[in-house]
Amino acid sequence: MAVSYAMDDRGIVTLTMSQPDARVNMFDAEFGEALIAALDRLEADRDRVAGVILTSAATTFAVGADLDQIYAMTPGDAAAFTARIERAKTALRRLETLGRPVVAAINGSALGGGMELALACHRRVCAADPSILLGLPEVSLGVLPGGGGVVRTVWLLGPEAALPLLLKGGGLAPDAARAAGIVDEVVPPAELLSRAREWIAGAPRPVQPWDDPARRRPAAEPGFFAAATARLYAETRGNLPAPAKILACAAEAARTDFDTAMRAETAGLVELATGSQVAKNLIGSSWFQKREVARQVRASRTRVERIGVLGAGMMGAGIAHVSARAGIQVVLTDVSAEAARRGLAGIERLLDEQVARDRLAPEDRAAVLGRITADDPDLSGCDLVVEAVYEDRDLKHEVLAAAQAGARPTAVIASNTSTLPITGLAEGLPDPAAFVGAHFISPVERMPLVEIVKGARTSPGTVARAVAYARQIGKTPIVVNDGPGFYTSRVFIAYTTEGAAMLSEGVPAALIENIARKAGMPVGPLALSDDVSLATMLRVRRQSAGGTQPHDTIARMVDEFGRPGRQAGAGFYDHRPGYPKRLWPGLTEHFGGDRPIPHQDIHDRLLFAQALESVRAMEDGVVTSTAVANVGALLALGFAPWTGGTLQFINQYGPARFTARADQLADLYGEHLRPPSLLRAKAAQSTSF
């Protein structure tokens, strides 16, 4: 990457980063050398330099390190990697100790190393562009910000404010970044450079907080780090080393001098990058395989302007909400105008919560609601219709036929069914080529994935338009072939079924749930069943022809005990308004709870059941790539992130060893844990997915 050098007649030097033949500036070794050359020139010109502006000629400001190199690192690379990091850190120290004010004029996203570069400037001015993201997302890739990001953020904000930014791993829009304290100003894009020059003209003192002898070391309340460590373990159960390492580096920044903390940060990054299998798994799935999934599917250039949503329940209202947030006009319908208005009222409550948490401006709330119509069921102007009614085949046939008759002749018709085959639902439609599955995951506003399902007669153009819509609303689409339960529901059912089966075997419910969390699952299988609705699971079971089926425990819970799930206040858990949920005491009475079973068997059954179902989905042709299987399991189900996905879990376990363990579990607990032939072939050939 090149760094151009231009000094104006006032002595203000503008350093402009540009990556030849690329839209993204990468904070890599090449950039480090270009920055060092620019610093050499700045130091030579110091007497003539009044200030420095650092900006970009690309659509981004700058992003992180070369993940290809980090992914390939081994413990033997530790010394060379350490030297490379220290060289980059030395360059950033030279920039901030130049003795002249340095401004980062951020005209595009600054993530990872790019944000660390901005933090080494004395001021950060960002363009008011909602597409810009700023932050330190390294934790989501299993590593930590090693260019001073941890230490500088702790010094700048204090530990309490810095840790959420470091441990969350996402990016912030400009206004949110300003509120968080990592950006000083947000200005119109046309004023970015002029505002940077104005600040330099004010002759500010060019000293960073960590270099100011009058500034005290960032302090935390007594017991803060001990409490933070406990909270972190409760969230990760020790499965993710990067958050723990970030927390340790933050504590070092708060109790030692700046240089010592910087060395600890470097050591932490080197340890994670060269020796952590979890980092390899996360980089592989969250970076490389997500990009592979994006490349595998074609997206139409057609944008959805108006969408019809059939069904204003939790799923339908969620789809309407995210569509309106993306600027799409929405027609929300249900069996009556009153039911549609109830769905709209739910959207209003959700928007009110977002405004109260400063995640949405009041004027944006009004704009979102202004795009939703809930009192006029006219679909004639819709170029996409999404059906989100109950999992009842006859009802879906009825509303889908009406939708295709009422929407534009060129409209795509999609079903949000989670299990019913798309090919069967297309029967009777005038144009089955325009029909596709669009399986959203609940809660729609938070879950990042949409599963696009190709029926036997779905046209490629219809799939491409569905993919484009998913991306338009900010979701990651995966494309799978048709079949009962598709992909994500099959894996979901395998997980919840295994939990229900163990309960029926007399395994204590609390033990099942706690070991599921310890294994890395975000929610235990019984709690997840409650959230989705035991009644819905049972309804799907009774309509499905083949595929993985929920255990009979579900039927007993609904039919015998009248406990259909969270929305009814009663499922495997008691859900009392205003009280924390707790396991229903009747579970012990009706299912026992004293069977001795090795904890490792519980752990393995829960993870193996999902991984084996992923293999079967690939064997059946529902899933056609390892990337889709891993990304789908992670984004839709939260499958233990430390594994990198269901098939990567098998890869790191070793297919032969995994097969042997699955056979052992099948001998003890049932044939559903028996490895399918595809897995046996991988084991025999010593090949991975």
PDB file of N, CA and C in Angstrom, residues 99-182:
ATOM      1  N   GLY A  99       5.508  15.251  17.842  1.00  0.00           N
ATOM      2  CA  GLY A  99       5.549  16.617  18.351  1.00  0.00           C
ATOM      3  C   GLY A  99       4.715  17.576  17.541  1.00  0.00           C
ATOM      4  N   ARG A 100       3.923  17.040  16.619  1.00  0.00           N
ATOM      5  CA  ARG A 100       3.020  17.834  15.794  1.00  0.00           C
ATOM      6  C   ARG A 100       1.629  17.194  15.863  1.00  0.00           C
ATOM      7  N   PRO A 101       0.564  18.009  15.822  1.00  0.00           N
ATOM      8  CA  PRO A 101      -0.787  17.430  15.893  1.00  0.00           C
ATOM      9  C   PRO A 101      -1.083  16.567  14.670  1.00  0.00           C
ATOM     10  N   VAL A 102      -1.614  15.393  14.929  1.00  0.00           N
ATOM     11  CA  VAL A 102      -1.938  14.439  13.866  1.00  0.00           C
ATOM     12  C   VAL A 102      -3.430  14.129  13.939  1.00  0.00           C
ATOM     13  N   VAL A 103      -4.110  14.281  12.806  1.00  0.00           N
ATOM     14  CA  VAL A 103      -5.554  14.043  12.727  1.00  0.00           C
ATOM     15  C   VAL A 103      -5.827  12.886  11.777  1.00  0.00           C
ATOM     16  N   ALA A 104      -6.658  11.957  12.215  1.00  0.00           N
ATOM     17  CA  ALA A 104      -7.168  10.934  11.311  1.00  0.00           C
ATOM     18  C   ALA A 104      -8.460  11.460  10.703  1.00  0.00           C
ATOM     19  N   ALA A 105      -8.447  11.706   9.393  1.00  0.00           N
ATOM     20  CA  ALA A 105      -9.647  12.139   8.671  1.00  0.00           C
ATOM     21  C   ALA A 105     -10.265  10.878   8.065  1.00  0.00           C
ATOM     22  N   ILE A 106     -11.221  10.318   8.770  1.00  0.00           N
ATOM     23  CA  ILE A 106     -11.729   8.976   8.465  1.00  0.00           C
ATOM     24  C   ILE A 106     -12.870   9.076   7.459  1.00  0.00           C
ATOM     25  N   ASN A 107     -12.573   8.727   6.222  1.00  0.00           N
ATOM     26  CA  ASN A 107     -13.568   8.850   5.151  1.00  0.00           C
ATOM     27  C   ASN A 107     -14.202   7.517   4.771  1.00  0.00           C
ATOM     28  N   GLY A 108     -13.829   6.451   5.463  1.00  0.00           N
ATOM     29  CA  GLY A 108     -14.387   5.124   5.207  1.00  0.00           C
ATOM     30  C   GLY A 108     -14.190   4.272   6.443  1.00  0.00           C
ATOM     31  N   SER A 109     -14.593   3.017   6.364  1.00  0.00           N
ATOM     32  CA  SER A 109     -14.520   2.152   7.540  1.00  0.00           C
ATOM     33  C   SER A 109     -13.086   2.022   8.051  1.00  0.00           C
ATOM     34  N   ALA A 110     -12.956   2.069   9.375  1.00  0.00           N
ATOM     35  CA  ALA A 110     -11.674   1.880  10.056  1.00  0.00           C
ATOM     36  C   ALA A 110     -11.869   0.738  11.040  1.00  0.00           C
ATOM     37  N   LEU A 111     -11.375  -0.435  10.674  1.00  0.00           N
ATOM     38  CA  LEU A 111     -11.585  -1.632  11.482  1.00  0.00           C
ATOM     39  C   LEU A 111     -10.251  -2.303  11.771  1.00  0.00           C
ATOM     40  N   GLY A 112     -10.136  -2.879  12.946  1.00  0.00           N
ATOM     41  CA  GLY A 112      -8.923  -3.599  13.291  1.00  0.00           C
ATOM     42  C   GLY A 112      -7.714  -2.686  13.262  1.00  0.00           C
ATOM     43  N   GLY A 113      -6.710  -3.075  12.464  1.00  0.00           N
ATOM     44  CA  GLY A 113      -5.497  -2.276  12.370  1.00  0.00           C
ATOM     45  C   GLY A 113      -5.762  -0.862  11.907  1.00  0.00           C
ATOM     46  N   GLY A 114      -6.788  -0.667  11.082  1.00  0.00           N
ATOM     47  CA  GLY A 114      -7.138   0.680  10.647  1.00  0.00           C
ATOM     48  C   GLY A 114      -7.602   1.540  11.804  1.00  0.00           C
ATOM     49  N   MET A 115      -8.373   0.955  12.731  1.00  0.00           N
ATOM     50  CA  MET A 115      -8.803   1.700  13.910  1.00  0.00           C
ATOM     51  C   MET A 115      -7.629   1.958  14.843  1.00  0.00           C
ATOM     52  N   GLU A 116      -6.712   0.996  14.927  1.00  0.00           N
ATOM     53  CA  GLU A 116      -5.519   1.190  15.760  1.00  0.00           C
ATOM     54  C   GLU A 116      -4.661   2.328  15.219  1.00  0.00           C
ATOM     55  N   LEU A 117      -4.578   2.442  13.910  1.00  0.00           N
ATOM     56  CA  LEU A 117      -3.871   3.559  13.285  1.00  0.00           C
ATOM     57  C   LEU A 117      -4.531   4.880  13.674  1.00  0.00           C
ATOM     58  N   ALA A 118      -5.866   4.921  13.621  1.00  0.00           N
ATOM     59  CA  ALA A 118      -6.585   6.147  13.986  1.00  0.00           C
ATOM     60  C   ALA A 118      -6.389   6.489  15.458  1.00  0.00           C
ATOM     61  N   LEU A 119      -6.327   5.472  16.324  1.00  0.00           N
ATOM     62  CA  LEU A 119      -6.133   5.717  17.753  1.00  0.00           C
ATOM     63  C   LEU A 119      -4.753   6.288  18.049  1.00  0.00           C
ATOM     64  N   ALA A 120      -3.788   6.054  17.154  1.00  0.00           N
ATOM     65  CA  ALA A 120      -2.450   6.620  17.325  1.00  0.00           C
ATOM     66  C   ALA A 120      -2.381   8.073  16.867  1.00  0.00           C
ATOM     67  N   CYS A 121      -3.474   8.607  16.358  1.00  0.00           N
ATOM     68  CA  CYS A 121      -3.559  10.031  16.004  1.00  0.00           C
ATOM     69  C   CYS A 121      -4.110  10.805  17.203  1.00  0.00           C
ATOM     70  N   HIS A 122      -3.849  12.100  17.242  1.00  0.00           N
ATOM     71  CA  HIS A 122      -4.289  12.904  18.384  1.00  0.00           C
ATOM     72  C   HIS A 122      -5.765  13.255  18.314  1.00  0.00           C
ATOM     73  N   ARG A 123      -6.348  13.173  17.118  1.00  0.00           N
ATOM     74  CA  ARG A 123      -7.772  13.477  16.965  1.00  0.00           C
ATOM     75  C   ARG A 123      -8.315  12.636  15.823  1.00  0.00           C
ATOM     76  N   ARG A 124      -9.586  12.260  15.959  1.00  0.00           N
ATOM     77  CA  ARG A 124     -10.251  11.440  14.946  1.00  0.00           C
ATOM     78  C   ARG A 124     -11.532  12.148  14.505  1.00  0.00           C
ATOM     79  N   VAL A 125     -11.536  12.554  13.242  1.00  0.00           N
ATOM     80  CA  VAL A 125     -12.702  13.205  12.645  1.00  0.00           C
ATOM     81  C   VAL A 125     -13.244  12.248  11.591  1.00  0.00           C
ATOM     82  N   CYS A 126     -14.528  11.948  11.665  1.00  0.00           N
ATOM     83  CA  CYS A 126     -15.117  10.942  10.785  1.00  0.00           C
ATOM     84  C   CYS A 126     -16.219  11.548   9.927  1.00  0.00           C
ATOM     85  N   ALA A 127     -16.309  11.079   8.697  1.00  0.00           N
ATOM     86  CA  ALA A 127     -17.383  11.513   7.802  1.00  0.00           C
ATOM     87  C   ALA A 127     -18.713  10.953   8.273  1.00  0.00           C
ATOM     88  N   ALA A 128     -19.756  11.759   8.148  1.00  0.00           N
ATOM     89  CA  ALA A 128     -21.109  11.338   8.540  1.00  0.00           C
ATOM     90  C   ALA A 128     -21.704  10.469   7.438  1.00  0.00           C
ATOM     91  N   ASP A 129     -21.297   9.236   7.402  1.00  0.00           N
ATOM     92  CA  ASP A 129     -21.725   8.280   6.380  1.00  0.00           C
ATOM     93  C   ASP A 129     -22.173   7.008   7.099  1.00  0.00           C
ATOM     94  N   PRO A 130     -23.465   6.654   7.034  1.00  0.00           N
ATOM     95  CA  PRO A 130     -23.951   5.492   7.797  1.00  0.00           C
ATOM     96  C   PRO A 130     -23.347   4.165   7.358  1.00  0.00           C
ATOM     97  N   SER A 131     -22.697   4.133   6.198  1.00  0.00           N
ATOM     98  CA  SER A 131     -22.071   2.882   5.758  1.00  0.00           C
ATOM     99  C   SER A 131     -20.722   2.650   6.425  1.00  0.00           C
ATOM    100  N   ILE A 132     -20.189   3.669   7.083  1.00  0.00           N
ATOM    101  CA  ILE A 132     -18.886   3.550   7.735  1.00  0.00           C
ATOM    102  C   ILE A 132     -19.021   2.766   9.038  1.00  0.00           C
ATOM    103  N   LEU A 133     -18.085   1.860   9.269  1.00  0.00           N
ATOM    104  CA  LEU A 133     -18.007   1.127  10.530  1.00  0.00           C
ATOM    105  C   LEU A 133     -16.641   1.361  11.158  1.00  0.00           C
ATOM    106  N   LEU A 134     -16.639   1.532  12.473  1.00  0.00           N
ATOM    107  CA  LEU A 134     -15.398   1.763  13.194  1.00  0.00           C
ATOM    108  C   LEU A 134     -15.341   0.827  14.392  1.00  0.00           C
ATOM    109  N   GLY A 135     -14.188   0.216  14.613  1.00  0.00           N
ATOM    110  CA  GLY A 135     -14.089  -0.651  15.773  1.00  0.00           C
ATOM    111  C   GLY A 135     -12.940  -1.633  15.683  1.00  0.00           C
ATOM    112  N   LEU A 136     -12.913  -2.510  16.665  1.00  0.00           N
ATOM    113  CA  LEU A 136     -11.850  -3.503  16.819  1.00  0.00           C
ATOM    114  C   LEU A 136     -12.493  -4.886  16.880  1.00  0.00           C
ATOM    115  N   PRO A 137     -12.727  -5.509  15.727  1.00  0.00           N
ATOM    116  CA  PRO A 137     -13.481  -6.763  15.683  1.00  0.00           C
ATOM    117  C   PRO A 137     -12.631  -8.021  15.856  1.00  0.00           C
ATOM    118  N   GLU A 138     -11.367  -7.876  16.249  1.00  0.00           N
ATOM    119  CA  GLU A 138     -10.463  -9.029  16.263  1.00  0.00           C
ATOM    120  C   GLU A 138     -10.968 -10.182  17.107  1.00  0.00           C
ATOM    121  N   VAL A 139     -11.675  -9.889  18.198  1.00  0.00           N
ATOM    122  CA  VAL A 139     -12.120 -10.970  19.085  1.00  0.00           C
ATOM    123  C   VAL A 139     -13.015 -11.958  18.350  1.00  0.00           C
ATOM    124  N   SER A 140     -13.773 -11.478  17.364  1.00  0.00           N
ATOM    125  CA  SER A 140     -14.663 -12.376  16.617  1.00  0.00           C
ATOM    126  C   SER A 140     -13.878 -13.323  15.724  1.00  0.00           C
ATOM    127  N   LEU A 141     -12.594 -13.042  15.523  1.00  0.00           N
ATOM    128  CA  LEU A 141     -11.721 -13.904  14.733  1.00  0.00           C
ATOM    129  C   LEU A 141     -10.770 -14.701  15.615  1.00  0.00           C
ATOM    130  N   GLY A 142     -10.986 -14.650  16.912  1.00  0.00           N
ATOM    131  CA  GLY A 142     -10.194 -15.458  17.824  1.00  0.00           C
ATOM    132  C   GLY A 142      -8.851 -14.865  18.188  1.00  0.00           C
ATOM    133  N   VAL A 143      -8.606 -13.590  17.861  1.00  0.00           N
ATOM    134  CA  VAL A 143      -7.346 -12.938  18.205  1.00  0.00           C
ATOM    135  C   VAL A 143      -7.658 -11.631  18.936  1.00  0.00           C
ATOM    136  N   LEU A 144      -6.649 -10.790  19.128  1.00  0.00           N
ATOM    137  CA  LEU A 144      -6.883  -9.514  19.810  1.00  0.00           C
ATOM    138  C   LEU A 144      -6.215  -8.385  19.032  1.00  0.00           C
ATOM    139  N   PRO A 145      -6.620  -7.136  19.274  1.00  0.00           N
ATOM    140  CA  PRO A 145      -5.977  -6.001  18.603  1.00  0.00           C
ATOM    141  C   PRO A 145      -4.550  -5.867  19.116  1.00  0.00           C
ATOM    142  N   GLY A 146      -3.570  -6.170  18.268  1.00  0.00           N
ATOM    143  CA  GLY A 146      -2.187  -6.199  18.720  1.00  0.00           C
ATOM    144  C   GLY A 146      -1.363  -5.005  18.307  1.00  0.00           C
ATOM    145  N   GLY A 147      -1.986  -4.010  17.670  1.00  0.00           N
ATOM    146  CA  GLY A 147      -1.264  -2.810  17.265  1.00  0.00           C
ATOM    147  C   GLY A 147      -1.445  -1.673  18.241  1.00  0.00           C
ATOM    148  N   GLY A 148      -1.714  -2.006  19.502  1.00  0.00           N
ATOM    149  CA  GLY A 148      -1.950  -0.984  20.522  1.00  0.00           C
ATOM    150  C   GLY A 148      -3.409  -0.741  20.791  1.00  0.00           C
ATOM    151  N   GLY A 149      -4.296  -1.493  20.118  1.00  0.00           N
ATOM    152  CA  GLY A 149      -5.732  -1.241  20.256  1.00  0.00           C
ATOM    153  C   GLY A 149      -6.264  -1.454  21.652  1.00  0.00           C
ATOM    154  N   VAL A 150      -5.805  -2.509  22.324  1.00  0.00           N
ATOM    155  CA  VAL A 150      -6.287  -2.761  23.687  1.00  0.00           C
ATOM    156  C   VAL A 150      -5.780  -1.668  24.620  1.00  0.00           C
ATOM    157  N   VAL A 151      -4.485  -1.421  24.598  1.00  0.00           N
ATOM    158  CA  VAL A 151      -3.882  -0.494  25.560  1.00  0.00           C
ATOM    159  C   VAL A 151      -4.376   0.932  25.334  1.00  0.00           C
ATOM    160  N   ARG A 152      -4.398   1.380  24.085  1.00  0.00           N
ATOM    161  CA  ARG A 152      -4.829   2.751  23.825  1.00  0.00           C
ATOM    162  C   ARG A 152      -6.308   2.949  24.163  1.00  0.00           C
ATOM    163  N   THR A 153      -7.134   1.957  23.871  1.00  0.00           N
ATOM    164  CA  THR A 153      -8.558   2.099  24.179  1.00  0.00           C
ATOM    165  C   THR A 153      -8.785   2.172  25.683  1.00  0.00           C
ATOM    166  N   VAL A 154      -8.068   1.357  26.440  1.00  0.00           N
ATOM    167  CA  VAL A 154      -8.202   1.400  27.907  1.00  0.00           C
ATOM    168  C   VAL A 154      -7.734   2.748  28.445  1.00  0.00           C
ATOM    169  N   TRP A 155      -6.622   3.268  27.930  1.00  0.00           N
ATOM    170  CA  TRP A 155      -6.146   4.569  28.381  1.00  0.00           C
ATOM    171  C   TRP A 155      -7.100   5.691  27.977  1.00  0.00           C
ATOM    172  N   LEU A 156      -7.659   5.589  26.796  1.00  0.00           N
ATOM    173  CA  LEU A 156      -8.530   6.651  26.280  1.00  0.00           C
ATOM    174  C   LEU A 156      -9.870   6.697  27.003  1.00  0.00           C
ATOM    175  N   LEU A 157     -10.462   5.520  27.253  1.00  0.00           N
ATOM    176  CA  LEU A 157     -11.833   5.450  27.759  1.00  0.00           C
ATOM    177  C   LEU A 157     -11.945   4.975  29.203  1.00  0.00           C
ATOM    178  N   GLY A 158     -10.918   4.316  29.706  1.00  0.00           N
ATOM    179  CA  GLY A 158     -11.025   3.637  30.986  1.00  0.00           C
ATOM    180  C   GLY A 158     -11.488   2.203  30.775  1.00  0.00           C
ATOM    181  N   PRO A 159     -11.141   1.293  31.679  1.00  0.00           N
ATOM    182  CA  PRO A 159     -11.453  -0.128  31.477  1.00  0.00           C
ATOM    183  C   PRO A 159     -12.938  -0.426  31.317  1.00  0.00           C
ATOM    184  N   GLU A 160     -13.779   0.226  32.128  1.00  0.00           N
ATOM    185  CA  GLU A 160     -15.207  -0.097  32.089  1.00  0.00           C
ATOM    186  C   GLU A 160     -15.830   0.212  30.731  1.00  0.00           C
ATOM    187  N   ALA A 161     -15.442   1.327  30.123  1.00  0.00           N
ATOM    188  CA  ALA A 161     -15.998   1.696  28.815  1.00  0.00           C
ATOM    189  C   ALA A 161     -15.281   0.992  27.675  1.00  0.00           C
ATOM    190  N   ALA A 162     -14.005   0.660  27.871  1.00  0.00           N
ATOM    191  CA  ALA A 162     -13.235   0.051  26.785  1.00  0.00           C
ATOM    192  C   ALA A 162     -13.601  -1.412  26.570  1.00  0.00           C
ATOM    193  N   LEU A 163     -13.812  -2.159  27.633  1.00  0.00           N
ATOM    194  CA  LEU A 163     -13.997  -3.607  27.482  1.00  0.00           C
ATOM    195  C   LEU A 163     -15.194  -3.992  26.626  1.00  0.00           C
ATOM    196  N   PRO A 164     -16.349  -3.331  26.741  1.00  0.00           N
ATOM    197  CA  PRO A 164     -17.445  -3.712  25.834  1.00  0.00           C
ATOM    198  C   PRO A 164     -17.069  -3.572  24.361  1.00  0.00           C
ATOM    199  N   LEU A 165     -16.296  -2.541  24.022  1.00  0.00           N
ATOM    200  CA  LEU A 165     -15.874  -2.364  22.634  1.00  0.00           C
ATOM    201  C   LEU A 165     -14.905  -3.456  22.208  1.00  0.00           C
ATOM    202  N   LEU A 166     -14.031  -3.860  23.118  1.00  0.00           N
ATOM    203  CA  LEU A 166     -13.011  -4.849  22.798  1.00  0.00           C
ATOM    204  C   LEU A 166     -13.559  -6.267  22.780  1.00  0.00           C
ATOM    205  N   LEU A 167     -14.555  -6.539  23.609  1.00  0.00           N
ATOM    206  CA  LEU A 167     -15.067  -7.903  23.740  1.00  0.00           C
ATOM    207  C   LEU A 167     -16.269  -8.183  22.854  1.00  0.00           C
ATOM    208  N   LYS A 168     -16.956  -7.131  22.405  1.00  0.00           N
ATOM    209  CA  LYS A 168     -18.121  -7.340  21.539  1.00  0.00           C
ATOM    210  C   LYS A 168     -17.699  -7.714  20.136  1.00  0.00           C
ATOM    211  N   GLY A 169     -16.686  -7.032  19.622  1.00  0.00           N
ATOM    212  CA  GLY A 169     -16.127  -7.401  18.333  1.00  0.00           C
ATOM    213  C   GLY A 169     -16.815  -6.847  17.112  1.00  0.00           C
ATOM    214  N   GLY A 170     -17.819  -6.013  17.256  1.00  0.00           N
ATOM    215  CA  GLY A 170     -18.513  -5.470  16.092  1.00  0.00           C
ATOM    216  C   GLY A 170     -17.984  -4.111  15.694  1.00  0.00           C
ATOM    217  N   GLY A 171     -18.629  -3.505  14.703  1.00  0.00           N
ATOM    218  CA  GLY A 171     -18.276  -2.160  14.271  1.00  0.00           C
ATOM    219  C   GLY A 171     -19.379  -1.184  14.636  1.00  0.00           C
ATOM    220  N   LEU A 172     -19.008   0.066  14.887  1.00  0.00           N
ATOM    221  CA  LEU A 172     -19.963   1.103  15.246  1.00  0.00           C
ATOM    222  C   LEU A 172     -20.112   2.093  14.101  1.00  0.00           C
ATOM    223  N   ALA A 173     -21.322   2.585  13.897  1.00  0.00           N
ATOM    224  CA  ALA A 173     -21.555   3.675  12.963  1.00  0.00           C
ATOM    225  C   ALA A 173     -20.918   4.943  13.537  1.00  0.00           C
ATOM    226  N   PRO A 174     -20.674   5.955  12.694  1.00  0.00           N
ATOM    227  CA  PRO A 174     -19.951   7.145  13.175  1.00  0.00           C
ATOM    228  C   PRO A 174     -20.531   7.787  14.430  1.00  0.00           C
ATOM    229  N   ASP A 175     -21.838   8.014  14.474  1.00  0.00           N
ATOM    230  CA  ASP A 175     -22.413   8.666  15.653  1.00  0.00           C
ATOM    231  C   ASP A 175     -22.241   7.807  16.902  1.00  0.00           C
ATOM    232  N   ALA A 176     -22.411   6.476  16.755  1.00  0.00           N
ATOM    233  CA  ALA A 176     -22.226   5.585  17.900  1.00  0.00           C
ATOM    234  C   ALA A 176     -20.770   5.565  18.338  1.00  0.00           C
ATOM    235  N   ALA A 177     -19.851   5.649  17.374  1.00  0.00           N
ATOM    236  CA  ALA A 177     -18.426   5.688  17.722  1.00  0.00           C
ATOM    237  C   ALA A 177     -18.081   6.970  18.470  1.00  0.00           C
ATOM    238  N   ARG A 178     -18.709   8.055  18.068  1.00  0.00           N
ATOM    239  CA  ARG A 178     -18.486   9.319  18.792  1.00  0.00           C
ATOM    240  C   ARG A 178     -19.037   9.211  20.216  1.00  0.00           C
ATOM    241  N   ALA A 179     -20.228   8.638  20.350  1.00  0.00           N
ATOM    242  CA  ALA A 179     -20.808   8.484  21.685  1.00  0.00           C
ATOM    243  C   ALA A 179     -19.943   7.570  22.558  1.00  0.00           C
ATOM    244  N   ALA A 180     -19.323   6.563  21.932  1.00  0.00           N
ATOM    245  CA  ALA A 180     -18.478   5.638  22.686  1.00  0.00           C
ATOM    246  C   ALA A 180     -17.143   6.253  23.065  1.00  0.00           C
ATOM    247  N   GLY A 181     -16.728   7.307  22.338  1.00  0.00           N
ATOM    248  CA  GLY A 181     -15.496   7.991  22.672  1.00  0.00           C
ATOM    249  C   GLY A 181     -14.297   7.647  21.815  1.00  0.00           C
ATOM    250  N   ILE A 182     -14.481   6.842  20.765  1.00  0.00           N
ATOM    251  CA  ILE A 182     -13.327   6.513  19.913  1.00  0.00           C
ATOM    252  C   ILE A 182     -13.242   7.431  18.691  1.00  0.00           C
TER     253      ILE A 182
END
